[in-house]
């Protein structure tokens, strides 16, 4: 597809869902919050019926909780961790939910040549330990961890719906993709119940359905890099789309004056050290979440190439490594509807 055709398609898709909705006059805004996957999830929805709103949000949160039970790398009883316990053995049949997300992670690993890699957990574990101790892992510890990392060590068989982890001791980590996937699943639950004007946000990962009544989109505020809590610099109006932000603003460890991000480089076994904030808009939460993490590792040049080759994706990056602070955007970013904030602003 030519870039002009792609941009036209994207522009059409971003405004889809904004016209032709009749709303009952007594439609109200509901907001629900619960903690899942170590983050606060928020559901915003518009509905005329109190009970339907509560029941739908309950079902959506239950779906997120079920996915947490499947994807968690903190819970030794999660399906993911039980799969890892069998690393080094024969293929293991897994649930549809687990297989689907591993397929998505694996396809991004292939596209990014392993910059995004779900087998990264042994390195993430070293990073967590460094954060507790304030000490960097030794070269030997990094070597040992990296010997267990590599998307080529995970084999997926879609026919049999099995996963084989080829090296004993391998561990998987879906932290870079799970919240977006959970947002997608929760929004589907709401839609199945007829609630289409809804938004699900899990920390920096937001998935949107149709816009609030009378609005052309949900207003998303993009904050500046150095001050994530400051007034946003840009406001987008989006619906039936997802937006994710990744960066080191909140989770990092500083050792000997160097900041190491919780996003790690699978080549070095260390947390990323440049300051960055990556925002990705995509058709669904799984794509937006995983791409935002991937771009953080790839850096601006390769990252933007990846975005340009992903249908319906756009990205805005603020980068400051050794040189001066740089602001970059993909071609399609400029086609996203920018608005002046009037009503409610949602922040990733
Ligand atoms: P996010 O906040 O979505 O960017 O995800 C960050 C999380 O992704 C980290 O806390 C890790 O759990 C996981 N992660 C870190 N580095 C990588 C990587 N290179 N590839 C895939 N997942 C990663
Ligand atoms: Mg992510």
Tab-separated table of N, CA, C and O in Angstrom, residues 9 270 328:
chain	number	residue	atom	x	y	z
A	9	UNK	N	-6.468	5.725	4.606
A	9	UNK	CA	-7.148	4.651	5.321
A	9	UNK	C	-7.161	4.923	6.820
A	9	UNK	O	-8.164	4.774	7.490
A	270	UNK	N	21.019	-5.253	30.119
A	270	UNK	CA	20.899	-4.119	31.049
A	270	UNK	C	19.653	-3.292	30.724
A	270	UNK	O	19.173	-3.300	29.588
A	328	UNK	N	10.328	13.301	17.698
A	328	UNK	CA	10.110	12.722	16.378
A	328	UNK	C	8.698	12.174	16.271
A	328	UNK	O	8.119	11.774	17.275
